[in-house]
Amino acid sequence: MKVTSAHSPKSKGEFSRGVYFHQTDLFNIYSEMIMREIEGYPGIVVGGININNLRYADDTVLLTTNQTDLQNIQGKVVDESASKGLTINCKKTECMVVSKKKEIPRCILRVGNEIIKHCRLL
């Protein structure tokens, strides 16, 4: 199945069978495939249900209760993305810690050799 498309995100790609697909639709399919690979990873539990990711449009939030689990889940997302020809834009990626502690702990995440920017909740 060959996909051809222009550079505009709103342009259409054409499958060799003549079916038209928006690039955003293709991204959503890949995103779903990647997120299914992390279903068993620990996240936060809400109402007895484990939630380790939230998605809206092309944004994804990974949720865990500690830095080690977050690095593991993020590593899996990076690996699964790479296997599908996608990369993580580290310049647009941020890490935020939400805590009841007075001193909010820092979270240091890496994608390869790059360190993900830590942002603070206002």
PDB file of C-alpha atoms in Angstrom:
ATOM      1  CA  MET A   1       0.000   0.000   0.000  1.00  0.00           C
ATOM      2  CA  LYS A   2       1.771   3.158  -1.180  1.00  0.00           C
ATOM      3  CA  VAL A   3       0.871   6.577   0.221  1.00  0.00           C
ATOM      4  CA  THR A   4       1.692   9.742  -1.684  1.00  0.00           C
ATOM      5  CA  SER A   5       0.980  13.213  -0.378  1.00  0.00           C
ATOM      6  CA  ALA A   6       2.044  16.845  -0.526  1.00  0.00           C
ATOM      7  CA  HIS A   7       3.579  18.651   2.461  1.00  0.00           C
ATOM      8  CA  SER A   8       0.437  20.428   3.628  1.00  0.00           C
ATOM      9  CA  PRO A   9      -1.236  18.682   6.596  1.00  0.00           C
ATOM     10  CA  LYS A  10      -4.643  19.330   5.031  1.00  0.00           C
ATOM     11  CA  SER A  11      -3.726  17.823   1.680  1.00  0.00           C
ATOM     12  CA  LYS A  12      -4.935  14.382   0.740  1.00  0.00           C
ATOM     13  CA  GLY A  13      -2.792  11.305   0.238  1.00  0.00           C
ATOM     14  CA  GLU A  14      -3.857   8.617  -2.171  1.00  0.00           C
ATOM     15  CA  PHE A  15      -3.632   4.907  -1.544  1.00  0.00           C
ATOM     16  CA  SER A  16      -2.803   2.887  -4.630  1.00  0.00           C
ATOM     17  CA  ARG A  17      -6.331   1.445  -4.597  1.00  0.00           C
ATOM     18  CA  GLY A  18      -7.803   4.899  -5.165  1.00  0.00           C
ATOM     19  CA  VAL A  19      -8.992   5.568  -1.609  1.00  0.00           C
ATOM     20  CA  TYR A  20      -8.296   9.114  -0.420  1.00  0.00           C
ATOM     21  CA  PHE A  21      -7.077   9.714   3.100  1.00  0.00           C
ATOM     22  CA  HIS A  22      -6.180  12.918   4.927  1.00  0.00           C
ATOM     23  CA  GLN A  23      -2.702  12.895   6.489  1.00  0.00           C
ATOM     24  CA  THR A  24      -4.303  13.662   9.851  1.00  0.00           C
ATOM     25  CA  ASP A  25      -6.338  10.459   9.551  1.00  0.00           C
ATOM     26  CA  LEU A  26      -3.179   8.493   8.856  1.00  0.00           C
ATOM     27  CA  PHE A  27      -1.479  10.116  11.858  1.00  0.00           C
ATOM     28  CA  ASN A  28      -4.453   9.167  14.071  1.00  0.00           C
ATOM     29  CA  ILE A  29      -4.223   5.542  12.941  1.00  0.00           C
ATOM     30  CA  TYR A  30      -0.491   5.434  13.722  1.00  0.00           C
ATOM     31  CA  SER A  31      -1.062   7.190  17.041  1.00  0.00           C
ATOM     32  CA  GLU A  32      -3.680   4.629  18.028  1.00  0.00           C
ATOM     33  CA  MET A  33      -1.362   1.757  17.080  1.00  0.00           C
ATOM     34  CA  ILE A  34       1.447   3.261  19.179  1.00  0.00           C
ATOM     35  CA  MET A  35      -0.747   3.903  22.220  1.00  0.00           C
ATOM     36  CA  ARG A  36      -2.123   0.355  22.138  1.00  0.00           C
ATOM     37  CA  GLU A  37       1.438  -0.847  22.746  1.00  0.00           C
ATOM     38  CA  ILE A  38       1.534   0.934  26.131  1.00  0.00           C
ATOM     39  CA  GLU A  39      -1.853  -0.266  27.423  1.00  0.00           C
ATOM     40  CA  GLY A  40      -0.311  -2.472  30.121  1.00  0.00           C
ATOM     41  CA  TYR A  41       2.109   0.156  31.408  1.00  0.00           C
ATOM     42  CA  PRO A  42       1.342   1.761  34.780  1.00  0.00           C
ATOM     43  CA  GLY A  43      -0.318   5.172  34.807  1.00  0.00           C
ATOM     44  CA  ILE A  44      -2.661   6.840  37.250  1.00  0.00           C
ATOM     45  CA  VAL A  45      -5.730   5.007  38.499  1.00  0.00           C
ATOM     46  CA  VAL A  46      -9.055   6.829  38.277  1.00  0.00           C
ATOM     47  CA  GLY A  47     -12.173   4.965  39.378  1.00  0.00           C
ATOM     48  CA  GLY A  48     -10.269   1.665  39.217  1.00  0.00           C
ATOM     49  CA  ILE A  49      -9.173   2.276  35.616  1.00  0.00           C
ATOM     50  CA  ASN A  50      -5.481   2.666  34.700  1.00  0.00           C
ATOM     51  CA  ILE A  51      -4.934   5.756  32.524  1.00  0.00           C
ATOM     52  CA  ASN A  52      -1.451   6.273  31.098  1.00  0.00           C
ATOM     53  CA  ASN A  53      -2.195   8.619  28.207  1.00  0.00           C
ATOM     54  CA  LEU A  54      -4.556  11.388  27.144  1.00  0.00           C
ATOM     55  CA  ARG A  55      -4.794  12.530  23.531  1.00  0.00           C
ATOM     56  CA  TYR A  56      -6.348  15.492  21.789  1.00  0.00           C
ATOM     57  CA  ALA A  57      -5.723  16.153  18.083  1.00  0.00           C
ATOM     58  CA  ASP A  58      -1.976  15.653  17.643  1.00  0.00           C
ATOM     59  CA  ASP A  59      -1.071  16.222  21.318  1.00  0.00           C
ATOM     60  CA  THR A  60      -0.380  13.359  23.710  1.00  0.00           C
ATOM     61  CA  VAL A  61       0.046  13.465  27.483  1.00  0.00           C
ATOM     62  CA  LEU A  62       1.714  10.512  29.216  1.00  0.00           C
ATOM     63  CA  LEU A  63       0.633   9.998  32.838  1.00  0.00           C
ATOM     64  CA  THR A  64       2.446   8.057  35.569  1.00  0.00           C
ATOM     65  CA  THR A  65       3.028   8.324  39.300  1.00  0.00           C
ATOM     66  CA  ASN A  66       6.850   8.368  39.148  1.00  0.00           C
ATOM     67  CA  GLN A  67       9.758   9.320  36.927  1.00  0.00           C
ATOM     68  CA  THR A  68      10.946   5.748  36.290  1.00  0.00           C
ATOM     69  CA  ASP A  69       7.569   4.652  34.929  1.00  0.00           C
ATOM     70  CA  LEU A  70       7.371   7.827  32.839  1.00  0.00           C
ATOM     71  CA  GLN A  71      10.814   7.218  31.307  1.00  0.00           C
ATOM     72  CA  ASN A  72       9.814   3.606  30.530  1.00  0.00           C
ATOM     73  CA  ILE A  73       6.509   4.513  28.909  1.00  0.00           C
ATOM     74  CA  GLN A  74       8.074   7.403  27.007  1.00  0.00           C
ATOM     75  CA  GLY A  75      10.858   5.090  25.781  1.00  0.00           C
ATOM     76  CA  LYS A  76       8.257   2.636  24.491  1.00  0.00           C
ATOM     77  CA  VAL A  77       6.408   5.447  22.686  1.00  0.00           C
ATOM     78  CA  VAL A  78       9.681   6.628  21.106  1.00  0.00           C
ATOM     79  CA  ASP A  79      10.558   3.081  19.976  1.00  0.00           C
ATOM     80  CA  GLU A  80       7.082   2.339  18.598  1.00  0.00           C
ATOM     81  CA  SER A  81       7.007   5.717  16.833  1.00  0.00           C
ATOM     82  CA  ALA A  82      10.392   5.064  15.240  1.00  0.00           C
ATOM     83  CA  SER A  83       9.207   1.663  14.002  1.00  0.00           C
ATOM     84  CA  LYS A  84       6.469   3.512  12.103  1.00  0.00           C
ATOM     85  CA  GLY A  85       8.749   6.221  10.730  1.00  0.00           C
ATOM     86  CA  LEU A  86       7.692   8.887  13.240  1.00  0.00           C
ATOM     87  CA  THR A  87       9.920  10.900  15.568  1.00  0.00           C
ATOM     88  CA  ILE A  88       9.350  12.857  18.764  1.00  0.00           C
ATOM     89  CA  ASN A  89      10.030  16.587  18.438  1.00  0.00           C
ATOM     90  CA  CYS A  90      12.024  17.199  21.613  1.00  0.00           C
ATOM     91  CA  LYS A  91      11.878  20.977  21.152  1.00  0.00           C
ATOM     92  CA  LYS A  92       8.070  20.875  21.460  1.00  0.00           C
ATOM     93  CA  THR A  93       7.995  18.229  24.213  1.00  0.00           C
ATOM     94  CA  GLU A  94       7.772  19.162  27.890  1.00  0.00           C
ATOM     95  CA  CYS A  95       7.613  17.373  31.225  1.00  0.00           C
ATOM     96  CA  MET A  96       5.517  18.644  34.137  1.00  0.00           C
ATOM     97  CA  VAL A  97       5.234  17.317  37.677  1.00  0.00           C
ATOM     98  CA  VAL A  98       2.004  17.829  39.601  1.00  0.00           C
ATOM     99  CA  SER A  99       2.512  17.368  43.327  1.00  0.00           C
ATOM    100  CA  LYS A 100       1.020  18.353  46.679  1.00  0.00           C
ATOM    101  CA  LYS A 101       4.535  18.869  48.060  1.00  0.00           C
ATOM    102  CA  LYS A 102       5.693  22.414  48.751  1.00  0.00           C
ATOM    103  CA  GLU A 103       8.912  21.777  46.823  1.00  0.00           C
ATOM    104  CA  ILE A 104       7.929  20.275  43.488  1.00  0.00           C
ATOM    105  CA  PRO A 105      10.395  17.579  42.431  1.00  0.00           C
ATOM    106  CA  ARG A 106      12.190  17.936  39.093  1.00  0.00           C
ATOM    107  CA  CYS A 107      11.686  15.334  36.431  1.00  0.00           C
ATOM    108  CA  ILE A 108      14.559  14.603  34.056  1.00  0.00           C
ATOM    109  CA  LEU A 109      13.511  12.698  30.948  1.00  0.00           C
ATOM    110  CA  ARG A 110      15.655  11.821  27.961  1.00  0.00           C
ATOM    111  CA  VAL A 111      14.951  10.958  24.360  1.00  0.00           C
ATOM    112  CA  GLY A 112      18.243   9.535  23.157  1.00  0.00           C
ATOM    113  CA  ASN A 113      20.844  12.138  24.133  1.00  0.00           C
ATOM    114  CA  GLU A 114      18.360  15.012  24.405  1.00  0.00           C
ATOM    115  CA  ILE A 115      16.881  16.104  27.734  1.00  0.00           C
ATOM    116  CA  ILE A 116      13.189  17.007  27.712  1.00  0.00           C
ATOM    117  CA  LYS A 117      12.396  20.507  28.981  1.00  0.00           C
ATOM    118  CA  HIS A 118      10.870  20.670  32.467  1.00  0.00           C
ATOM    119  CA  CYS A 119       8.039  23.186  32.842  1.00  0.00           C
ATOM    120  CA  ARG A 120       6.283  24.422  35.968  1.00  0.00           C
ATOM    121  CA  LEU A 121       2.584  24.628  36.711  1.00  0.00           C
ATOM    122  CA  LEU A 122       1.608  28.252  37.169  1.00  0.00           C
TER     123      LEU A 122
END
